[in-house]
Amino acid sequence: MRQYDFDEVIERKGTSSVKHDKLKLLFGRDDLLSLWVADMDFRTPDFIVKALKERCDHEVFGYTFAPDSYFESITTWVQYRYHWKVPREWISYIPGIVRGVSFALDCFTQPGDKVIIQPPVYHPFRLVPEALGREVLDNPLRLVNGRYEMDFEHLESLMDERCKVLILCSPHNPGGIVWNKDTLIRLAEICHRHGVLVISDEIHAEMVFPGNTQSPFASVSELAAVNSLTFMAPSKTFNIAGIVSSYAVVPDPVLREKFFAYLQARELGEGTIFAYTATTAAYTYGAEWLQQMRQYVIANMNYVDEYLKNHIPQIKVYPAQASFLLWLDCRELKLSQEELVRLFVEDARLALNDGRIFGAEGVGYMRLNIGCPRAVLEKALPALAQAVNK
Ligand SMILES: Cc1ncc(COP(=O)(O)O)c(C=O)c1O
């Protein structure tokens, strides 16, 4: 069995990388370790690179439709990972999940309609509906004994006839929360009863840690299946965000007809050669790489957790169940958010996501991307310790 090397440090500066080449613009300086936006610094796996190179070797890149092998790779992968039987008719390519959310809002809601999100949450969930003139309602997650939970009572109190959509993050970013089946069944029941469509963003699903079970929202009950759109992608998992390779899964025929017709009318469901090739390779050959990558990320998480406990006990790691984004609770530092950000950027020279972008509930938090070689964290954490203890 091949052992993949996640320790390799690859220079990404100078590749128009959002993560590495936008530091000056976004953080005001260039000399920072980049630990923010959600892509990983690992080499994209060899089987994806090989498939792309083989396709390039053909040297003709004309119009290309989604081949059967693309759909088969998705249906087989989804069945294998989640025991979810998805006929190919349910699937359409979409050019990114955030764009998918915007298309769905455009398709199923009107300006002035209300959209529910559950902060602290991935910030485009607020930005996209607001940019489209929809009203965003917050149903903040509740911290109960150090764990986030959905607040169903508050959720129901928000729902009225103008409330049309709930955007679910499953697993939830930030925090890496894996929602259990009972939670999703209850959510599905409430949303169905109030006529609120669920858009389930499951981009982090494949990176659930052992011991946790990811249930695709549409698979948890009949009420969920008939009232949801699910968006998935290999892009986070296999580090191919720049290839743009997401897809929608819509079990309900009425929703599907409407949404796929919307996409078709605008040619938004047409992927690129590289998206089809990379997705097929990822899902055909990716299981072993994914297993090893997750182990590496879990070891990184344990390393960060231990380091903080020993050297910066005022900062605590939210216990992630998935993905490579750690939610750091810095409230015990007792700094204002501006001071907290300044501590990370100016004193420690680290670029993390400011917790506040995920909502007011993120104040006092920072999001740390640990999808990187251990050596990067071995530099970052002592720098942080020094800054905190100064
Ligand atoms: C929850 C979530 N959804 C969507 C995205 C972005 O997906 P895409 O690039 O396909 O729009 C991210 C990236 O960080 C994410 O964390």
mmCIF file of C-alpha atoms and ligand atoms in Angstrom:
data_model
loop_
_atom_site.group_PDB
_atom_site.id
_atom_site.type_symbol
_atom_site.label_atom_id
_atom_site.label_comp_id
_atom_site.label_asym_id
_atom_site.label_seq_id
_atom_site.Cartn_x
_atom_site.Cartn_y
_atom_site.Cartn_z
ATOM 1 C CA MET A 1 0.000 0.000 0.000
ATOM 2 C CA ARG A 2 1.314 3.422 -0.935
ATOM 3 C CA GLN A 3 2.149 5.753 1.950
ATOM 4 C CA TYR A 4 1.381 9.349 0.961
ATOM 5 C CA ASP A 5 3.626 12.166 2.139
ATOM 6 C CA PHE A 6 1.739 14.967 3.862
ATOM 7 C CA ASP A 7 4.881 16.375 5.461
ATOM 8 C CA GLU A 8 6.152 17.834 2.203
ATOM 9 C CA VAL A 9 6.184 21.627 2.255
ATOM 10 C CA ILE A 10 5.264 22.981 -1.175
ATOM 11 C CA GLU A 11 5.848 26.641 -2.026
ATOM 12 C CA ARG A 12 2.500 28.021 -3.204
ATOM 13 C CA LYS A 13 3.379 31.699 -3.346
ATOM 14 C CA GLY A 14 3.368 33.060 -6.874
ATOM 15 C CA THR A 15 0.607 30.736 -8.107
ATOM 16 C CA SER A 16 -2.236 33.266 -7.676
ATOM 17 C CA SER A 17 -3.255 31.260 -4.633
ATOM 18 C CA VAL A 18 -5.988 33.018 -2.670
ATOM 19 C CA LYS A 19 -4.566 31.520 0.511
ATOM 20 C CA HIS A 20 -0.966 32.594 -0.047
ATOM 21 C CA ASP A 21 -0.943 35.463 -2.523
ATOM 22 C CA LYS A 22 -3.676 37.646 -1.047
ATOM 23 C CA LEU A 23 -2.161 38.121 2.376
ATOM 24 C CA LYS A 24 -1.066 41.698 1.842
ATOM 25 C CA LEU A 25 -4.431 42.660 0.440
ATOM 26 C CA LEU A 26 -6.500 40.958 3.135
ATOM 27 C CA PHE A 27 -4.293 41.024 6.224
ATOM 28 C CA GLY A 28 -2.156 44.072 5.483
ATOM 29 C CA ARG A 29 1.157 42.252 5.367
ATOM 30 C CA ASP A 30 2.929 39.487 3.449
ATOM 31 C CA ASP A 31 5.105 37.962 6.133
ATOM 32 C CA LEU A 32 2.435 35.739 7.655
ATOM 33 C CA LEU A 33 2.021 31.990 7.896
ATOM 34 C CA SER A 34 -1.144 31.293 5.956
ATOM 35 C CA LEU A 35 -3.622 29.283 8.012
ATOM 36 C CA TRP A 36 -6.949 30.640 6.858
ATOM 37 C CA VAL A 37 -9.089 29.985 3.756
ATOM 38 C CA ALA A 38 -10.244 26.374 3.448
ATOM 39 C CA ASP A 39 -7.833 24.780 1.063
ATOM 40 C CA MET A 40 -5.051 22.465 2.091
ATOM 41 C CA ASP A 41 -1.358 22.777 1.395
ATOM 42 C CA PHE A 42 -1.028 19.089 0.544
ATOM 43 C CA ARG A 43 -0.102 17.962 -2.938
ATOM 44 C CA THR A 44 -3.198 17.003 -4.900
ATOM 45 C CA PRO A 45 -3.157 13.176 -4.992
ATOM 46 C CA ASP A 46 -1.176 11.525 -7.781
ATOM 47 C CA PHE A 47 -4.161 9.638 -9.239
ATOM 48 C CA ILE A 48 -5.973 12.931 -9.909
ATOM 49 C CA VAL A 49 -2.885 14.581 -11.361
ATOM 50 C CA LYS A 50 -2.274 11.514 -13.557
ATOM 51 C CA ALA A 51 -5.845 11.559 -14.890
ATOM 52 C CA LEU A 52 -5.580 15.285 -15.668
ATOM 53 C CA LYS A 53 -2.208 14.835 -17.374
ATOM 54 C CA GLU A 54 -3.506 11.965 -19.469
ATOM 55 C CA ARG A 55 -6.427 14.116 -20.542
ATOM 56 C CA CYS A 56 -4.039 16.963 -21.365
ATOM 57 C CA ASP A 57 -1.886 14.631 -23.435
ATOM 58 C CA HIS A 58 -4.757 14.317 -25.874
ATOM 59 C CA GLU A 59 -4.222 18.005 -26.662
ATOM 60 C CA VAL A 60 -7.762 18.718 -27.879
ATOM 61 C CA PHE A 61 -10.105 20.381 -25.421
ATOM 62 C CA GLY A 62 -13.384 20.736 -27.296
ATOM 63 C CA TYR A 63 -16.892 20.851 -25.825
ATOM 64 C CA THR A 64 -17.246 17.871 -23.537
ATOM 65 C CA PHE A 65 -20.321 16.418 -21.892
ATOM 66 C CA ALA A 66 -20.416 14.639 -18.541
ATOM 67 C CA PRO A 67 -19.565 11.021 -19.370
ATOM 68 C CA ASP A 68 -21.272 8.010 -17.788
ATOM 69 C CA SER A 69 -18.105 7.319 -15.804
ATOM 70 C CA TYR A 70 -18.511 10.700 -14.046
ATOM 71 C CA PHE A 71 -22.016 9.878 -12.805
ATOM 72 C CA GLU A 72 -21.042 6.299 -11.946
ATOM 73 C CA SER A 73 -18.107 7.494 -9.862
ATOM 74 C CA ILE A 74 -20.423 9.764 -7.845
ATOM 75 C CA THR A 75 -23.181 7.194 -7.332
ATOM 76 C CA THR A 76 -20.682 4.495 -6.311
ATOM 77 C CA TRP A 77 -18.838 6.829 -3.948
ATOM 78 C CA VAL A 78 -21.995 8.107 -2.263
ATOM 79 C CA GLN A 79 -23.300 4.560 -1.851
ATOM 80 C CA TYR A 80 -19.964 3.371 -0.452
ATOM 81 C CA ARG A 81 -19.462 6.286 1.947
ATOM 82 C CA TYR A 82 -23.008 6.929 3.165
ATOM 83 C CA HIS A 83 -24.968 3.847 2.039
ATOM 84 C CA TRP A 84 -27.107 6.267 0.066
ATOM 85 C CA LYS A 85 -28.546 5.044 -3.221
ATOM 86 C CA VAL A 86 -28.563 7.947 -5.655
ATOM 87 C CA PRO A 87 -29.750 7.352 -9.226
ATOM 88 C CA ARG A 88 -27.810 9.415 -11.736
ATOM 89 C CA GLU A 89 -30.943 11.381 -12.700
ATOM 90 C CA TRP A 90 -30.796 13.060 -9.304
ATOM 91 C CA ILE A 91 -27.357 14.536 -10.003
ATOM 92 C CA SER A 92 -26.300 17.712 -11.793
ATOM 93 C CA TYR A 93 -22.923 19.354 -11.973
ATOM 94 C CA ILE A 94 -22.866 22.857 -10.445
ATOM 95 C CA PRO A 95 -20.013 25.361 -10.768
ATOM 96 C CA GLY A 96 -19.308 25.645 -7.025
ATOM 97 C CA ILE A 97 -21.392 25.223 -3.931
ATOM 98 C CA VAL A 98 -21.663 28.905 -3.059
ATOM 99 C CA ARG A 99 -22.871 29.547 -6.588
ATOM 100 C CA GLY A 100 -25.234 26.595 -6.206
ATOM 101 C CA VAL A 101 -26.717 28.253 -3.134
ATOM 102 C CA SER A 102 -27.202 31.477 -5.052
ATOM 103 C CA PHE A 103 -28.877 29.642 -7.957
ATOM 104 C CA ALA A 104 -31.190 27.815 -5.566
ATOM 105 C CA LEU A 105 -32.160 31.066 -3.830
ATOM 106 C CA ASP A 106 -32.783 32.685 -7.185
ATOM 107 C CA CYS A 107 -34.831 29.706 -8.332
ATOM 108 C CA PHE A 108 -36.942 29.085 -5.222
ATOM 109 C CA THR A 109 -37.272 32.472 -3.497
ATOM 110 C CA GLN A 110 -38.158 36.076 -4.247
ATOM 111 C CA PRO A 111 -36.465 39.278 -3.080
ATOM 112 C CA GLY A 112 -37.765 40.031 0.415
ATOM 113 C CA ASP A 113 -38.186 36.345 1.288
ATOM 114 C CA LYS A 114 -36.523 35.129 4.447
ATOM 115 C CA VAL A 115 -33.631 32.696 4.665
ATOM 116 C CA ILE A 116 -32.525 31.050 7.921
ATOM 117 C CA ILE A 117 -28.908 30.355 8.784
ATOM 118 C CA GLN A 118 -27.365 28.945 11.962
ATOM 119 C CA PRO A 119 -24.368 31.027 13.019
ATOM 120 C CA PRO A 120 -21.555 30.865 13.689
ATOM 121 C CA VAL A 121 -21.523 29.610 10.111
ATOM 122 C CA TYR A 122 -19.632 29.809 6.827
ATOM 123 C CA HIS A 123 -20.003 33.489 5.962
ATOM 124 C CA PRO A 124 -21.319 33.237 2.361
ATOM 125 C CA PHE A 125 -24.493 31.757 3.877
ATOM 126 C CA ARG A 126 -25.228 35.318 5.012
ATOM 127 C CA LEU A 127 -23.519 37.263 2.237
ATOM 128 C CA VAL A 128 -25.165 35.499 -0.706
ATOM 129 C CA PRO A 129 -28.816 35.837 0.367
ATOM 130 C CA GLU A 130 -28.236 39.432 1.469
ATOM 131 C CA ALA A 131 -26.627 40.282 -1.879
ATOM 132 C CA LEU A 132 -29.706 38.807 -3.563
ATOM 133 C CA GLY A 133 -32.038 40.991 -1.497
ATOM 134 C CA ARG A 134 -33.279 38.206 0.772
ATOM 135 C CA GLU A 135 -33.674 38.779 4.487
ATOM 136 C CA VAL A 136 -31.393 36.625 6.603
ATOM 137 C CA LEU A 137 -32.707 35.328 9.926
ATOM 138 C CA ASP A 138 -30.314 33.922 12.483
ATOM 139 C CA ASN A 139 -30.985 30.779 14.444
ATOM 140 C CA PRO A 140 -27.727 30.759 16.438
ATOM 141 C CA LEU A 141 -26.314 27.424 17.528
ATOM 142 C CA ARG A 142 -26.358 26.992 21.294
ATOM 143 C CA LEU A 143 -23.278 25.981 23.226
ATOM 144 C CA VAL A 144 -24.372 23.313 25.693
ATOM 145 C CA ASN A 145 -21.611 21.800 27.828
ATOM 146 C CA GLY A 146 -19.039 22.945 25.309
ATOM 147 C CA ARG A 147 -20.859 21.443 22.300
ATOM 148 C CA TYR A 148 -22.932 23.216 19.679
ATOM 149 C CA GLU A 149 -26.574 22.224 19.291
ATOM 150 C CA MET A 150 -29.387 23.454 17.082
ATOM 151 C CA ASP A 151 -32.017 25.550 18.850
ATOM 152 C CA PHE A 152 -35.255 24.069 17.541
ATOM 153 C CA GLU A 153 -37.583 26.214 19.648
ATOM 154 C CA HIS A 154 -36.038 29.420 18.366
ATOM 155 C CA LEU A 155 -35.976 27.998 14.857
ATOM 156 C CA GLU A 156 -39.729 27.419 14.842
ATOM 157 C CA SER A 157 -40.353 30.880 16.246
ATOM 158 C CA LEU A 158 -38.664 32.369 13.161
ATOM 159 C CA MET A 159 -40.780 30.572 10.617
ATOM 160 C CA ASP A 160 -43.604 32.388 8.870
ATOM 161 C CA GLU A 161 -45.021 32.478 5.346
ATOM 162 C CA ARG A 162 -42.150 34.690 4.040
ATOM 163 C CA CYS A 163 -39.576 32.258 5.349
ATOM 164 C CA LYS A 164 -38.671 30.041 2.404
ATOM 165 C CA VAL A 165 -35.246 28.473 2.897
ATOM 166 C CA LEU A 166 -32.906 27.175 5.582
ATOM 167 C CA ILE A 167 -29.263 26.768 4.616
ATOM 168 C CA LEU A 168 -27.775 23.825 6.483
ATOM 169 C CA CYS A 169 -24.045 23.297 6.871
ATOM 170 C CA SER A 170 -23.464 19.572 7.349
ATOM 171 C CA PRO A 171 -20.861 18.963 8.649
ATOM 172 C CA HIS A 172 -20.928 22.421 10.118
ATOM 173 C CA ASN A 173 -18.156 24.897 9.377
ATOM 174 C CA PRO A 174 -16.730 26.303 11.614
ATOM 175 C CA GLY A 175 -16.359 23.689 14.322
ATOM 176 C CA GLY A 176 -16.394 20.536 12.192
ATOM 177 C CA ILE A 177 -19.697 19.451 13.751
ATOM 178 C CA VAL A 178 -21.240 16.243 12.445
ATOM 179 C CA TRP A 179 -25.005 16.465 12.906
ATOM 180 C CA ASN A 180 -26.490 13.217 14.135
ATOM 181 C CA LYS A 181 -29.370 11.578 12.327
ATOM 182 C CA ASP A 182 -31.959 12.425 15.002
ATOM 183 C CA THR A 183 -31.095 16.121 14.801
ATOM 184 C CA LEU A 184 -31.463 16.067 11.029
ATOM 185 C CA ILE A 185 -34.740 14.118 11.187
ATOM 186 C CA ARG A 186 -36.151 16.721 13.591
ATOM 187 C CA LEU A 187 -34.886 19.574 11.438
ATOM 188 C CA ALA A 188 -36.462 17.966 8.368
ATOM 189 C CA GLU A 189 -39.807 17.600 10.119
ATOM 190 C CA ILE A 190 -39.908 21.240 11.261
ATOM 191 C CA CYS A 191 -38.826 22.633 7.895
ATOM 192 C CA HIS A 192 -41.294 20.462 6.009
ATOM 193 C CA ARG A 193 -44.161 21.438 8.299
ATOM 194 C CA HIS A 194 -43.469 25.147 7.718
ATOM 195 C CA GLY A 195 -42.776 24.850 3.989
ATOM 196 C CA VAL A 196 -39.128 25.863 4.389
ATOM 197 C CA LEU A 197 -36.856 24.298 1.777
ATOM 198 C CA VAL A 198 -33.523 22.977 3.076
ATOM 199 C CA ILE A 199 -30.350 23.608 1.101
ATOM 200 C CA SER A 200 -27.805 21.241 2.588
ATOM 201 C CA ASP A 201 -24.164 22.126 1.966
ATOM 202 C CA GLU A 202 -22.216 18.907 2.508
ATOM 203 C CA ILE A 203 -18.859 19.932 1.106
ATOM 204 C CA HIS A 204 -17.009 18.722 4.237
ATOM 205 C CA ALA A 205 -18.889 15.404 4.408
ATOM 206 C CA GLU A 206 -16.156 13.135 3.147
ATOM 207 C CA MET A 207 -13.762 14.253 5.854
ATOM 208 C CA VAL A 208 -15.747 13.000 8.827
ATOM 209 C CA PHE A 209 -13.404 11.486 11.402
ATOM 210 C CA PRO A 210 -13.654 7.812 12.352
ATOM 211 C CA GLY A 211 -16.204 7.245 15.110
ATOM 212 C CA ASN A 212 -18.663 9.758 13.615
ATOM 213 C CA THR A 213 -21.308 9.056 11.011
ATOM 214 C CA GLN A 214 -22.248 11.504 8.311
ATOM 215 C CA SER A 215 -25.873 11.236 7.207
ATOM 216 C CA PRO A 216 -26.661 13.058 3.971
ATOM 217 C CA PHE A 217 -29.623 15.265 4.839
ATOM 218 C CA ALA A 218 -31.863 13.972 2.059
ATOM 219 C CA SER A 219 -31.279 10.396 3.210
ATOM 220 C CA VAL A 220 -32.498 10.764 6.802
ATOM 221 C CA SER A 221 -36.262 10.672 6.180
ATOM 222 C CA GLU A 222 -38.914 10.958 3.515
ATOM 223 C CA LEU A 223 -39.698 14.496 4.705
ATOM 224 C CA ALA A 224 -36.047 15.432 4.191
ATOM 225 C CA ALA A 225 -35.892 13.813 0.762
ATOM 226 C CA VAL A 226 -38.927 15.643 -0.613
ATOM 227 C CA ASN A 227 -37.890 19.048 0.732
ATOM 228 C CA SER A 228 -34.184 19.509 0.077
ATOM 229 C CA LEU A 229 -31.342 20.128 -2.309
ATOM 230 C CA THR A 230 -27.987 18.614 -1.323
ATOM 231 C CA PHE A 231 -24.722 20.068 -2.578
ATOM 232 C CA MET A 232 -21.575 17.960 -2.512
ATOM 233 C CA ALA A 233 -18.080 18.114 -3.970
ATOM 234 C CA PRO A 234 -14.675 16.437 -4.004
ATOM 235 C CA SER A 235 -13.039 19.871 -3.928
ATOM 236 C CA LYS A 236 -12.219 20.291 -0.219
ATOM 237 C CA THR A 237 -11.422 16.628 0.337
ATOM 238 C CA PHE A 238 -8.954 16.224 -2.505
ATOM 239 C CA ASN A 239 -7.685 19.782 -2.564
ATOM 240 C CA ILE A 240 -8.958 20.677 -6.018
ATOM 241 C CA ALA A 241 -11.020 23.792 -5.223
ATOM 242 C CA GLY A 242 -9.476 25.595 -8.209
ATOM 243 C CA ILE A 243 -10.941 22.987 -10.559
ATOM 244 C CA VAL A 244 -14.538 23.758 -9.530
ATOM 245 C CA SER A 245 -16.178 20.372 -9.331
ATOM 246 C CA SER A 246 -19.340 20.488 -7.233
ATOM 247 C CA TYR A 247 -22.636 18.774 -7.863
ATOM 248 C CA ALA A 248 -26.230 18.884 -6.681
ATOM 249 C CA VAL A 249 -28.283 15.870 -5.637
ATOM 250 C CA VAL A 250 -32.056 16.396 -5.712
ATOM 251 C CA PRO A 251 -34.260 13.369 -4.957
ATOM 252 C CA ASP A 252 -37.660 15.072 -5.235
ATOM 253 C CA PRO A 253 -38.921 15.120 -8.851
ATOM 254 C CA VAL A 254 -40.768 18.451 -8.545
ATOM 255 C CA LEU A 255 -37.843 20.306 -6.960
ATOM 256 C CA ARG A 256 -35.454 18.600 -9.329
ATOM 257 C CA GLU A 257 -37.363 19.528 -12.443
ATOM 258 C CA LYS A 258 -37.542 23.148 -11.365
ATOM 259 C CA PHE A 259 -33.912 23.442 -10.265
ATOM 260 C CA PHE A 260 -32.384 21.488 -13.136
ATOM 261 C CA ALA A 261 -34.506 23.474 -15.633
ATOM 262 C CA TYR A 262 -33.179 26.662 -14.017
ATOM 263 C CA LEU A 263 -29.613 25.400 -14.437
ATOM 264 C CA GLN A 264 -30.217 24.171 -17.956
ATOM 265 C CA ALA A 265 -31.755 27.440 -19.124
ATOM 266 C CA ARG A 266 -28.559 29.212 -18.100
ATOM 267 C CA GLU A 267 -26.148 26.394 -19.008
ATOM 268 C CA LEU A 268 -24.990 26.306 -15.415
ATOM 269 C CA GLY A 269 -25.102 22.546 -15.139
ATOM 270 C CA GLU A 270 -22.354 22.093 -17.721
ATOM 271 C CA GLY A 271 -19.003 21.232 -16.210
ATOM 272 C CA THR A 272 -15.539 21.468 -17.659
ATOM 273 C CA ILE A 273 -13.367 18.630 -18.932
ATOM 274 C CA PHE A 274 -11.164 18.991 -15.888
ATOM 275 C CA ALA A 275 -14.026 18.867 -13.402
ATOM 276 C CA TYR A 276 -15.325 15.613 -14.855
ATOM 277 C CA THR A 277 -11.850 14.083 -15.057
ATOM 278 C CA ALA A 278 -10.773 15.110 -11.562
ATOM 279 C CA THR A 279 -14.044 14.084 -9.887
ATOM 280 C CA THR A 280 -14.032 10.684 -11.554
ATOM 281 C CA ALA A 281 -10.415 10.025 -10.566
ATOM 282 C CA ALA A 282 -10.980 11.251 -6.995
ATOM 283 C CA TYR A 283 -14.002 9.073 -6.424
ATOM 284 C CA THR A 284 -12.591 6.031 -8.215
ATOM 285 C CA TYR A 285 -9.174 5.904 -6.574
ATOM 286 C CA GLY A 286 -9.455 8.240 -3.590
ATOM 287 C CA ALA A 287 -10.507 6.124 -0.605
ATOM 288 C CA GLU A 288 -7.027 5.191 0.618
ATOM 289 C CA TRP A 289 -5.597 8.700 0.170
ATOM 290 C CA LEU A 290 -8.561 10.148 2.030
ATOM 291 C CA GLN A 291 -8.078 7.732 4.904
ATOM 292 C CA GLN A 292 -4.420 8.709 5.233
ATOM 293 C CA MET A 293 -5.119 12.422 4.857
ATOM 294 C CA ARG A 294 -7.718 12.291 7.623
ATOM 295 C CA GLN A 295 -5.288 10.480 9.920
ATOM 296 C CA TYR A 296 -2.710 13.166 9.267
ATOM 297 C CA VAL A 297 -5.215 15.943 9.977
ATOM 298 C CA ILE A 298 -6.387 14.222 13.174
ATOM 299 C CA ALA A 299 -2.754 13.988 14.303
ATOM 300 C CA ASN A 300 -2.390 17.705 13.528
ATOM 301 C CA MET A 301 -5.501 18.435 15.572
ATOM 302 C CA ASN A 302 -4.148 16.437 18.511
ATOM 303 C CA TYR A 303 -0.826 18.218 18.190
ATOM 304 C CA VAL A 304 -2.515 21.653 18.307
ATOM 305 C CA ASP A 305 -4.725 20.607 21.198
ATOM 306 C CA GLU A 306 -1.766 19.311 23.247
ATOM 307 C CA TYR A 307 0.355 22.332 22.435
ATOM 308 C CA LEU A 308 -2.342 24.758 23.484
ATOM 309 C CA LYS A 309 -3.073 22.842 26.677
ATOM 310 C CA ASN A 310 0.602 22.945 27.603
ATOM 311 C CA HIS A 311 1.593 26.404 26.432
ATOM 312 C CA ILE A 312 -1.486 28.575 25.846
ATOM 313 C CA PRO A 313 -4.242 27.120 28.037
ATOM 314 C CA GLN A 314 -6.346 30.273 27.561
ATOM 315 C CA ILE A 315 -7.036 29.103 23.974
ATOM 316 C CA LYS A 316 -9.150 25.984 23.593
ATOM 317 C CA VAL A 317 -9.859 23.793 20.567
ATOM 318 C CA TYR A 318 -13.496 23.027 19.833
ATOM 319 C CA PRO A 319 -13.573 19.203 19.500
ATOM 320 C CA ALA A 320 -13.911 18.764 15.726
ATOM 321 C CA GLN A 321 -15.578 15.681 14.280
ATOM 322 C CA ALA A 322 -14.703 16.441 10.667
ATOM 323 C CA SER A 323 -12.542 18.373 8.237
ATOM 324 C CA PHE A 324 -9.416 20.467 8.705
ATOM 325 C CA LEU A 325 -10.672 23.707 10.220
ATOM 326 C CA LEU A 326 -10.211 24.131 13.957
ATOM 327 C CA TRP A 327 -12.395 26.530 15.869
ATOM 328 C CA LEU A 328 -10.272 28.156 18.526
ATOM 329 C CA ASP A 329 -12.026 29.558 21.569
ATOM 330 C CA CYS A 330 -9.858 32.520 22.595
ATOM 331 C CA ARG A 331 -12.366 34.146 24.935
ATOM 332 C CA GLU A 332 -10.227 33.569 28.009
ATOM 333 C CA LEU A 333 -7.590 35.893 26.581
ATOM 334 C CA LYS A 334 -10.113 38.627 27.367
ATOM 335 C CA LEU A 335 -9.234 40.719 24.343
ATOM 336 C CA SER A 336 -11.545 42.714 22.126
ATOM 337 C CA GLN A 337 -11.906 41.167 18.650
ATOM 338 C CA GLU A 338 -9.673 43.885 17.203
ATOM 339 C CA GLU A 339 -7.009 43.111 19.802
ATOM 340 C CA LEU A 340 -7.348 39.392 19.168
ATOM 341 C CA VAL A 341 -6.866 39.789 15.426
ATOM 342 C CA ARG A 342 -3.943 42.128 16.041
ATOM 343 C CA LEU A 343 -2.352 39.539 18.336
ATOM 344 C CA PHE A 344 -2.490 36.875 15.624
ATOM 345 C CA VAL A 345 -1.511 39.074 12.687
ATOM 346 C CA GLU A 346 0.850 41.702 14.062
ATOM 347 C CA ASP A 347 2.415 39.885 16.999
ATOM 348 C CA ALA A 348 2.388 36.208 15.994
ATOM 349 C CA ARG A 349 2.455 36.839 12.202
ATOM 350 C CA LEU A 350 -0.281 34.308 11.558
ATOM 351 C CA ALA A 351 -3.165 34.622 9.109
ATOM 352 C CA LEU A 352 -6.239 32.857 10.522
ATOM 353 C CA ASN A 353 -9.905 33.570 9.821
ATOM 354 C CA ASP A 354 -11.348 36.128 12.184
ATOM 355 C CA GLY A 355 -14.173 34.327 14.022
ATOM 356 C CA ARG A 356 -16.386 37.371 13.666
ATOM 357 C CA ILE A 357 -16.893 36.804 9.931
ATOM 358 C CA PHE A 358 -19.008 33.751 10.835
ATOM 359 C CA GLY A 359 -21.427 35.912 12.820
ATOM 360 C CA ALA A 360 -21.589 37.740 16.117
ATOM 361 C CA GLU A 361 -21.369 34.311 17.801
ATOM 362 C CA GLY A 362 -17.822 34.032 16.442
ATOM 363 C CA VAL A 363 -16.529 36.941 18.490
ATOM 364 C CA GLY A 364 -13.726 35.641 20.717
ATOM 365 C CA TYR A 365 -12.901 32.878 18.253
ATOM 366 C CA MET A 366 -10.422 32.353 15.422
ATOM 367 C CA ARG A 367 -10.504 29.607 12.768
ATOM 368 C CA LEU A 368 -7.283 27.714 12.172
ATOM 369 C CA ASN A 369 -6.676 25.686 9.005
ATOM 370 C CA ILE A 370 -4.672 22.576 9.907
ATOM 371 C CA GLY A 371 -4.666 21.095 6.398
ATOM 372 C CA CYS A 372 -0.936 21.720 6.209
ATOM 373 C CA PRO A 373 2.354 19.952 6.911
ATOM 374 C CA ARG A 374 3.074 19.563 10.613
ATOM 375 C CA ALA A 375 6.177 21.714 10.182
ATOM 376 C CA VAL A 376 3.943 24.738 9.510
ATOM 377 C CA LEU A 377 2.107 24.249 12.793
ATOM 378 C CA GLU A 378 5.419 23.689 14.565
ATOM 379 C CA LYS A 379 6.343 27.206 13.511
ATOM 380 C CA ALA A 380 2.945 28.765 14.048
ATOM 381 C CA LEU A 381 2.173 27.627 17.572
ATOM 382 C CA PRO A 382 5.419 28.768 19.238
ATOM 383 C CA ALA A 383 4.966 32.113 17.469
ATOM 384 C CA LEU A 384 1.488 32.329 18.955
ATOM 385 C CA ALA A 385 2.714 31.275 22.403
ATOM 386 C CA GLN A 386 5.371 33.952 22.295
ATOM 387 C CA ALA A 387 2.856 36.603 21.265
ATOM 388 C CA VAL A 388 0.351 35.609 23.959
ATOM 389 C CA ASN A 389 2.921 35.365 26.716
ATOM 390 C CA LYS A 390 4.681 38.611 25.820
HETATM 391 C C1 LIG B 1 -19.251 25.006 4.136
HETATM 392 C C2 LIG B 1 -18.616 25.423 2.847
HETATM 393 N N1 LIG B 1 -19.355 25.500 1.733
HETATM 394 C C3 LIG B 1 -18.831 25.873 0.559
HETATM 395 C C4 LIG B 1 -17.501 26.208 0.440
HETATM 396 C C5 LIG B 1 -16.967 26.650 -0.867
HETATM 397 O O1 LIG B 1 -17.416 25.822 -1.875
HETATM 398 P P1 LIG B 1 -17.284 26.238 -3.390
HETATM 399 O O2 LIG B 1 -15.864 26.608 -3.623
HETATM 400 O O3 LIG B 1 -17.671 24.979 -4.121
HETATM 401 O O4 LIG B 1 -18.223 27.345 -3.630
HETATM 402 C C6 LIG B 1 -16.689 26.150 1.579
HETATM 403 C C7 LIG B 1 -15.292 26.543 1.504
HETATM 404 O O5 LIG B 1 -14.665 26.841 2.478
HETATM 405 C C8 LIG B 1 -17.263 25.738 2.802
HETATM 406 O O6 LIG B 1 -16.530 25.648 3.915
#
